[in-house]
mmCIF file of C-alpha atoms in Angstrom:
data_model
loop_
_atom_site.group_PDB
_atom_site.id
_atom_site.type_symbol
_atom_site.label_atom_id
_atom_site.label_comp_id
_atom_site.label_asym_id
_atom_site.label_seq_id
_atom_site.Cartn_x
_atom_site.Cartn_y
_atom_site.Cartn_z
ATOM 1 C CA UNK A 113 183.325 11.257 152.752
ATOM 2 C CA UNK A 114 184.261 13.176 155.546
ATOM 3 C CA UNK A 115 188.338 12.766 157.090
ATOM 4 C CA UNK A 116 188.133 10.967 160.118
ATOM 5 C CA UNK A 117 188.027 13.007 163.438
ATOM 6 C CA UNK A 118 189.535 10.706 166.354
ATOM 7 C CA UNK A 119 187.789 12.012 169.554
ATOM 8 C CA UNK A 120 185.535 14.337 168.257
ATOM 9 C CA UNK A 121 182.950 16.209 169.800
ATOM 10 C CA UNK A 122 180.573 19.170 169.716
ATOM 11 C CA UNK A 123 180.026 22.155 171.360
ATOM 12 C CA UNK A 124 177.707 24.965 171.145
ATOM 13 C CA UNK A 125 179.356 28.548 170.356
ATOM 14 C CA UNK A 126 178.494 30.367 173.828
ATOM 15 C CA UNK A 127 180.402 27.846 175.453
ATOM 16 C CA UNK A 128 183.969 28.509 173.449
ATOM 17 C CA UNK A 129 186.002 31.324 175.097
ATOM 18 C CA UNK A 130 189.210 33.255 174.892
ATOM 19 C CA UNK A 131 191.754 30.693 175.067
ATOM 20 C CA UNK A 132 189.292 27.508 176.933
ATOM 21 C CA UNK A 133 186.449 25.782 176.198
ATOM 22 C CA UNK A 134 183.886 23.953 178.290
ATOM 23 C CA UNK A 135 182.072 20.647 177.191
ATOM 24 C CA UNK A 136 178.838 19.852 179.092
ATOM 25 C CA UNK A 137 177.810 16.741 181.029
ATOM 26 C CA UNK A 138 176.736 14.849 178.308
ATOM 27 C CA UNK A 139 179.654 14.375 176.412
ATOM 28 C CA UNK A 140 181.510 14.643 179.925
ATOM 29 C CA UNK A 141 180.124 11.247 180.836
ATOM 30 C CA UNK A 142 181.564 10.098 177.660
ATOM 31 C CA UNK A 143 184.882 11.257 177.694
ATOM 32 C CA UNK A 144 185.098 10.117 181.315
ATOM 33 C CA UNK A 145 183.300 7.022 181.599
ATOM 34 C CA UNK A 146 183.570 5.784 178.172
ATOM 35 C CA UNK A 147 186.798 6.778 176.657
ATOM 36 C CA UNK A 148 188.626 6.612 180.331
ATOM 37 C CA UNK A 149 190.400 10.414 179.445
ATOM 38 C CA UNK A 150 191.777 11.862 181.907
ATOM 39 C CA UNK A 151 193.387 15.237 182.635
ATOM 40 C CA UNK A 152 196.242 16.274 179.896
ATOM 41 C CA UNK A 153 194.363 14.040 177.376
ATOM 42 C CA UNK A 154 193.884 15.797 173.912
ATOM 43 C CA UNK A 155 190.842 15.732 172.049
ATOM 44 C CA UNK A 156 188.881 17.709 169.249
ATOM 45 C CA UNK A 157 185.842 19.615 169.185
ATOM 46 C CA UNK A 158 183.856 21.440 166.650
ATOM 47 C CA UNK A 159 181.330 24.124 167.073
ATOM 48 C CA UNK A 160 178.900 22.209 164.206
ATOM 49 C CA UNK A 161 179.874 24.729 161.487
ATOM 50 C CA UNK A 162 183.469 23.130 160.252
ATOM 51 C CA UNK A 163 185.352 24.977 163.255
ATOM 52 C CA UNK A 164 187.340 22.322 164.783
ATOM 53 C CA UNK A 165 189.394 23.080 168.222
ATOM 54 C CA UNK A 166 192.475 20.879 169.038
ATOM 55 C CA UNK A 167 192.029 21.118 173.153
ATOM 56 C CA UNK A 168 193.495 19.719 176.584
ATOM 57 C CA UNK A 169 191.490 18.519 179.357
ATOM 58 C CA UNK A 170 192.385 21.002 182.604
ATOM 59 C CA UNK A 171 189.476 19.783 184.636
ATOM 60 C CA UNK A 172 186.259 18.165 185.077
ATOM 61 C CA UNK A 173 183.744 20.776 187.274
ATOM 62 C CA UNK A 174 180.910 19.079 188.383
ATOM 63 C CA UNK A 175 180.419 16.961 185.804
ATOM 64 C CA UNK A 176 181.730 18.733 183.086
ATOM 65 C CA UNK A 177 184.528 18.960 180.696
ATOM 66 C CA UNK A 178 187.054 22.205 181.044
ATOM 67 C CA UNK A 179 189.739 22.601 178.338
ATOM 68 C CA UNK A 180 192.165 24.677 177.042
ATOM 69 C CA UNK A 181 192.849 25.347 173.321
ATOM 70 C CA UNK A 182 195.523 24.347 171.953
ATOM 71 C CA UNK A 183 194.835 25.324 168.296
ATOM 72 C CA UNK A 184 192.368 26.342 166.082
ATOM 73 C CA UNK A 185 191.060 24.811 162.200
ATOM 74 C CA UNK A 186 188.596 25.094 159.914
ATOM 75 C CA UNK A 187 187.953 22.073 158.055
ATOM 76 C CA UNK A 188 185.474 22.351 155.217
ATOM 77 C CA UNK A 189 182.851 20.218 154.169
ATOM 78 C CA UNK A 190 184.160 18.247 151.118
ATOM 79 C CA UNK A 191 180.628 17.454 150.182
ATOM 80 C CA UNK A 192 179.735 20.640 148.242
ATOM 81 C CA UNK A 193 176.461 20.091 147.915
ATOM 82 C CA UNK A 194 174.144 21.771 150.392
ATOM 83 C CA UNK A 195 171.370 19.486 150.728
ATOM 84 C CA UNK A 196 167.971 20.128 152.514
ATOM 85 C CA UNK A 197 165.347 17.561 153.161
ATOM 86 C CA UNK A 198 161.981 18.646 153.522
ATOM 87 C CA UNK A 199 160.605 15.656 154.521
ATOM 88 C CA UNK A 200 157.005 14.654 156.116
ATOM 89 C CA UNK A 201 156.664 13.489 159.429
ATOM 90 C CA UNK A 202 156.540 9.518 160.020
ATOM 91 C CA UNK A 203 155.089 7.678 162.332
ATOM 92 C CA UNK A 204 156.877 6.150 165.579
ATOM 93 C CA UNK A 205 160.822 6.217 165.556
ATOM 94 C CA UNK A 206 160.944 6.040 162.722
ATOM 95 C CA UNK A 207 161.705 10.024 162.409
ATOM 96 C CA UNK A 208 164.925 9.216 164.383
ATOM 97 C CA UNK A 209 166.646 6.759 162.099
ATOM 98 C CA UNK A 210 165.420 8.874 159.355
ATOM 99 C CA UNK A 211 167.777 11.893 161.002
ATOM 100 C CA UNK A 212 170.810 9.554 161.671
ATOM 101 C CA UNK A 213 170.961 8.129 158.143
ATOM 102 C CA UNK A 214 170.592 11.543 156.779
ATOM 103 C CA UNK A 215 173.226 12.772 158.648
ATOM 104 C CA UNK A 216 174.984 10.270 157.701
ATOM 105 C CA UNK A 217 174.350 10.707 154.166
ATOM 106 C CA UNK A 218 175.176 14.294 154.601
ATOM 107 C CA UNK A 219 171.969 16.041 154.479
ATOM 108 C CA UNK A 220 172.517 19.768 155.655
ATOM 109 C CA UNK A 221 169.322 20.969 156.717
ATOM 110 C CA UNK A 222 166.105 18.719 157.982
ATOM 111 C CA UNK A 223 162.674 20.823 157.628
ATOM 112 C CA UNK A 224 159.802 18.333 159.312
ATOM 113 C CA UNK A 225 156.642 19.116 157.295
ATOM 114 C CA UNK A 226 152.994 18.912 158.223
ATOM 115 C CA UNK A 227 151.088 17.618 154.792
ATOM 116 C CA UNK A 228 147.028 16.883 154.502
ATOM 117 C CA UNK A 229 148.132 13.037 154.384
ATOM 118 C CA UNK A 230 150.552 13.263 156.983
ATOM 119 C CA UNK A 231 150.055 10.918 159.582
ATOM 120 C CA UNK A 232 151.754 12.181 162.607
ATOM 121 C CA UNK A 233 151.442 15.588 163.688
ATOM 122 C CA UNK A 234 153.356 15.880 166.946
ATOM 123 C CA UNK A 235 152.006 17.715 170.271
ATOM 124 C CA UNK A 236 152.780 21.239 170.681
ATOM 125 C CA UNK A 237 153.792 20.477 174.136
ATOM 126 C CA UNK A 238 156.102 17.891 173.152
ATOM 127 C CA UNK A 239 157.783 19.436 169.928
ATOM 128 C CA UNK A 240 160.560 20.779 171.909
ATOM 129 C CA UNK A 241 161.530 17.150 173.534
ATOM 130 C CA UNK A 242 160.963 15.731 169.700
ATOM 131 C CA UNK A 243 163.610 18.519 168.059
ATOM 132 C CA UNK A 244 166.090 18.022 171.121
ATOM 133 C CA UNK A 245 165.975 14.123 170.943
ATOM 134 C CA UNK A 246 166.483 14.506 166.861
ATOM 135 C CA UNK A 247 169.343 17.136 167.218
ATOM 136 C CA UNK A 248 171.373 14.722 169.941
ATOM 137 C CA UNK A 249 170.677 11.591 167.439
ATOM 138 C CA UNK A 250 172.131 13.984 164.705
ATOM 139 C CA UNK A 251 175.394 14.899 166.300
ATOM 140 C CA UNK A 252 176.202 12.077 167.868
ATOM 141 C CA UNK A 253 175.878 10.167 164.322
ATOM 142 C CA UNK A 254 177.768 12.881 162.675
ATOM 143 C CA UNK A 255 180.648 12.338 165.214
ATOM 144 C CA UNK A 256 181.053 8.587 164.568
ATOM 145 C CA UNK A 257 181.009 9.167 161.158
ATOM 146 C CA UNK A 258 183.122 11.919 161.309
ATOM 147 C CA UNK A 259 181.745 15.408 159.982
ATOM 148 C CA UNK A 260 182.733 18.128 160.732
ATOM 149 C CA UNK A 261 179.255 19.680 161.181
ATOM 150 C CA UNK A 262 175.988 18.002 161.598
ATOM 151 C CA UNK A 263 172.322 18.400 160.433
ATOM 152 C CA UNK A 264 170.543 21.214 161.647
ATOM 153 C CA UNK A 265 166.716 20.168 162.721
ATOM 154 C CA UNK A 266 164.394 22.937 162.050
ATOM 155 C CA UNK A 267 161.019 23.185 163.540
ATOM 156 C CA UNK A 268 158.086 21.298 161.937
ATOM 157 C CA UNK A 269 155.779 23.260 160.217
ATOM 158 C CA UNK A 270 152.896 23.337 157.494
ATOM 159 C CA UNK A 271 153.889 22.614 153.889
ATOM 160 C CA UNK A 272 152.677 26.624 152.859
ATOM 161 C CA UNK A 273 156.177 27.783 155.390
ATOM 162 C CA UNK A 274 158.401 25.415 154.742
ATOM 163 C CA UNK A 275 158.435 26.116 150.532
ATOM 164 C CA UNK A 276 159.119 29.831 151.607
ATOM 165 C CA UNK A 277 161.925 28.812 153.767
ATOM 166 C CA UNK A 278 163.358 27.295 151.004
ATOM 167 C CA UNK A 279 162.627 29.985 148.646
ATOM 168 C CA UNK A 280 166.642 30.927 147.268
ATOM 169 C CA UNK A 281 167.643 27.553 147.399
ATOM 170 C CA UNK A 282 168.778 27.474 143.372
ATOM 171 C CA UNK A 283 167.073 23.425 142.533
ATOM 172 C CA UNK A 284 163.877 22.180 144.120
ATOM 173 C CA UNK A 285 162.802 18.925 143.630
ATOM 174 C CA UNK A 286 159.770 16.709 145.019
ATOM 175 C CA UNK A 287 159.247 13.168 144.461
ATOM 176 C CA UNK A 288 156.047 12.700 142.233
ATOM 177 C CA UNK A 289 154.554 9.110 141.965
ATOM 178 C CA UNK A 290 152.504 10.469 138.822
ATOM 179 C CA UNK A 291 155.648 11.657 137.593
ATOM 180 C CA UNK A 292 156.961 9.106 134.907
ATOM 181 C CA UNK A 293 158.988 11.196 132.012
ATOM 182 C CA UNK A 294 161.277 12.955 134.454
ATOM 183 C CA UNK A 295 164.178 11.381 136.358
ATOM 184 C CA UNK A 296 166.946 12.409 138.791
ATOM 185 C CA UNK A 297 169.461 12.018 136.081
ATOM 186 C CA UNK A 298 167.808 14.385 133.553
ATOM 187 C CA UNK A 299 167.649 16.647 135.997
ATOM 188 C CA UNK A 300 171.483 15.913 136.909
ATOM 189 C CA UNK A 301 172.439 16.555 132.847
ATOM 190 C CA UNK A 302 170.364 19.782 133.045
ATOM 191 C CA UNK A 303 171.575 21.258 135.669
ATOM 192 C CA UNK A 304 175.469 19.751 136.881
ATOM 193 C CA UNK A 305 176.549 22.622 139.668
ATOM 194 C CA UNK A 306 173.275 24.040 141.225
ATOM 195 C CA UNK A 307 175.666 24.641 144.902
ATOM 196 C CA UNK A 308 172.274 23.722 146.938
ATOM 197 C CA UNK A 309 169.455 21.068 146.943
ATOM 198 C CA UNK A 310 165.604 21.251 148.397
ATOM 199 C CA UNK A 311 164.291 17.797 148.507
ATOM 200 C CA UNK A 312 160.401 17.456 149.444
ATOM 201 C CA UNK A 313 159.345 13.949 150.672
ATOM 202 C CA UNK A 314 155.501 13.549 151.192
ATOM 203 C CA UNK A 315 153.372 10.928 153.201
ATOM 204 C CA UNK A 316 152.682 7.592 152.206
ATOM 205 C CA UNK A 317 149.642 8.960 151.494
ATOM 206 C CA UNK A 318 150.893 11.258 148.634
ATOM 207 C CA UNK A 319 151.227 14.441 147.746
ATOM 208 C CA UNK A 320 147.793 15.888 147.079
ATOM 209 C CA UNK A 321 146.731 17.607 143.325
ATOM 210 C CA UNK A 322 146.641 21.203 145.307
ATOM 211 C CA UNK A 323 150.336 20.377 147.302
ATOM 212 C CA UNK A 324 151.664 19.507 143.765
ATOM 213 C CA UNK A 325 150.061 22.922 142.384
ATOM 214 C CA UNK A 326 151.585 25.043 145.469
ATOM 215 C CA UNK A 327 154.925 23.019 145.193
ATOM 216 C CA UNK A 328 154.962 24.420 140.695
ATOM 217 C CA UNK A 329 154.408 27.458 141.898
ATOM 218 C CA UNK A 330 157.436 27.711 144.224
ATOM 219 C CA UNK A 331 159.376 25.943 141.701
ATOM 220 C CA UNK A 332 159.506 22.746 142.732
ATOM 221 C CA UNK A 333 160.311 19.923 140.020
ATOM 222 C CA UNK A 334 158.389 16.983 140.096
ATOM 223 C CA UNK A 335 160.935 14.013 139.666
ATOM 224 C CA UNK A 336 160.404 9.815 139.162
ATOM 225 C CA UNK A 337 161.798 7.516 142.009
ATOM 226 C CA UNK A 338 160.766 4.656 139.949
ATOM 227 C CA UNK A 339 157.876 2.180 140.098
ATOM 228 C CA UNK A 340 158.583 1.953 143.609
ATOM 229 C CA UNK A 341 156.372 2.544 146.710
ATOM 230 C CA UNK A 342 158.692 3.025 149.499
ATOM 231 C CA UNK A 343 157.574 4.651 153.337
ATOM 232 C CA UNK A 344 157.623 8.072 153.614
ATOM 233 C CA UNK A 345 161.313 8.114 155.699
ATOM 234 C CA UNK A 346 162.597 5.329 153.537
ATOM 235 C CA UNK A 347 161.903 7.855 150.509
ATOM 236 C CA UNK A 348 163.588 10.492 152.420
ATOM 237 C CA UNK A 349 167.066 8.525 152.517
ATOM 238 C CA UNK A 350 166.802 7.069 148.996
ATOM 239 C CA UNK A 351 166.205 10.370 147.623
ATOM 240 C CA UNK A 352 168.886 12.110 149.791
ATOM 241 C CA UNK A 353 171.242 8.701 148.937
ATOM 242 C CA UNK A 354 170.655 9.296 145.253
ATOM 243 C CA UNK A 355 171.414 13.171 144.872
ATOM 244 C CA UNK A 356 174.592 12.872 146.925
ATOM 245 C CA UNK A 357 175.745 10.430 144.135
ATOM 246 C CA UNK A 358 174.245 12.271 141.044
ATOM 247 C CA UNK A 359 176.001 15.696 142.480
ATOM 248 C CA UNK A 360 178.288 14.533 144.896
ATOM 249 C CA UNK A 361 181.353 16.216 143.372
ATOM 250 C CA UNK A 362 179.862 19.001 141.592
ATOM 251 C CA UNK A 363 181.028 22.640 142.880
ATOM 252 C CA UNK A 364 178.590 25.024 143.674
ATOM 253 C CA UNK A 365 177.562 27.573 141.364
ATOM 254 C CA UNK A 366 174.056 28.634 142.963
ATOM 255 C CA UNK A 367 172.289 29.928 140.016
ATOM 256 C CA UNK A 368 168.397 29.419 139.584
ATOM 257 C CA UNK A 369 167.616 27.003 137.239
ATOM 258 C CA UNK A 370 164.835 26.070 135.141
ATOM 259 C CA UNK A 371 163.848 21.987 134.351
ATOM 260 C CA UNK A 372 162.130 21.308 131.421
ATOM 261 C CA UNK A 373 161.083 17.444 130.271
#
């Protein structure tokens, strides 16, 4: 999906300069005590938006990773598709192999959602450790896979915000159990190039009747997975698995659309 970045790492924009870069002590354990690199050794780093820098190693400052830049690229994603999961919060871990599948998947955006059948709403105290523990399982999946950006976890909020947040993307879809007439490939044939996705997972629980009346309203679709009852996360990656391959090469257009049956 993605061509195959030997070395790859990344790096948040403050920390790119003039003509160096500096790679904190996270991936400086890595590149020391994993990969054995020493100073002169080349590697690649991308700022997480498709900017990729071809850098030496000049040093390793307490811990750290100095380097100077040898060259500069930007590779684009060749998945065209922007793809956002909205997807409701499940219970455990099961949140974090939900984020590393989907960035492996190619997901764009993740938007955690609070639902009236969700059944994990996480401590306000302990959001912060939940989005920073999501973000590192997101990168470091997108580097072994190779992007050349990586998911970007959003803060969780209540369904009401996240449709607004999602308000220009061009297709919204949510996955309706008492949906039966309407599939993911009717949708495909309607609509070939929308340029960006919004995918809305719900709890195991379901969506409720006044969810599925403020979803319409933001125009949402209500789309078929099947006779299946998957878990909420499982859902999320099926979902995600099966629009990548129904629109997987199409080229964006981003024009609103409207679904009929």
């Amino acid at each position: 999906m993605w061509e195959f970045l030997l070395r790859y790492f990344f790096i948040s924009p403050d920390r790119v300069f003039k003509e160096t870069l500096m790679l904190d002590r996270e991936n400086g354990r890595h590149i020391r005590d994993v990969l054995r690199m020493r100073i002169g050794d080349t590697l690649q780093v991308s700022d997480g938006s498709g900017l990729v820098y071809r850098v030496k190693i000049s040093g390793f400052p307490d811990g750290e990773v100095s380097c100077v830049i040898l060259g500069t690229s930007s590779i684009p994603d060749s998945c065209s598709l922007r793809i956002t999961l909205l997807q409701s919060v499940p219970k455990g871990k099961r949140m974090e192999w939900l984020v590393q599948k989907a960035a492996e998947i190619g997901v764009h955006d993740i938007i955690p959602i609070y639902m009236e059948r969700s059944v994990r709403i996480l401590d306000p105290e302990r959001t912060g450790h939940w989005l920073k523990r999501w973000q590192r399982i997101a990168q470091g999946a997108s580097r072994q896979c190779g992007r050349p950006d990586f998911p970007r976890i959003k803060d969780p909020v209540m369904l009401h915000e996240a449709v607004n947040q999602v308000d220009h993307v061009p297709l919204k879809i949510f996955f309706d159990e008492n949906e039966k007439v309407r599939t993911l490939r009717k949708v495909r044939n309607a609509c070939p190039e929308p340029g960006s996705i919004a995918l809305l997972v719900g709890p195991e629980g379901g969506i409720s009747r006044e969810e599925a009346g403020l979803l319409n309203e933001h125009g949402f679709i209500p789309v078929s997975l099947g006779g299946l009852i998957l878990r909420s996360e499982t859902a999320g990656i099926l979902s995600a698995a099966l629009v990548r391959y129904e629109w997987g090469a199409a080229d964006p257009a981003g024009k609103p659309v409207s679904i009929g049956r």
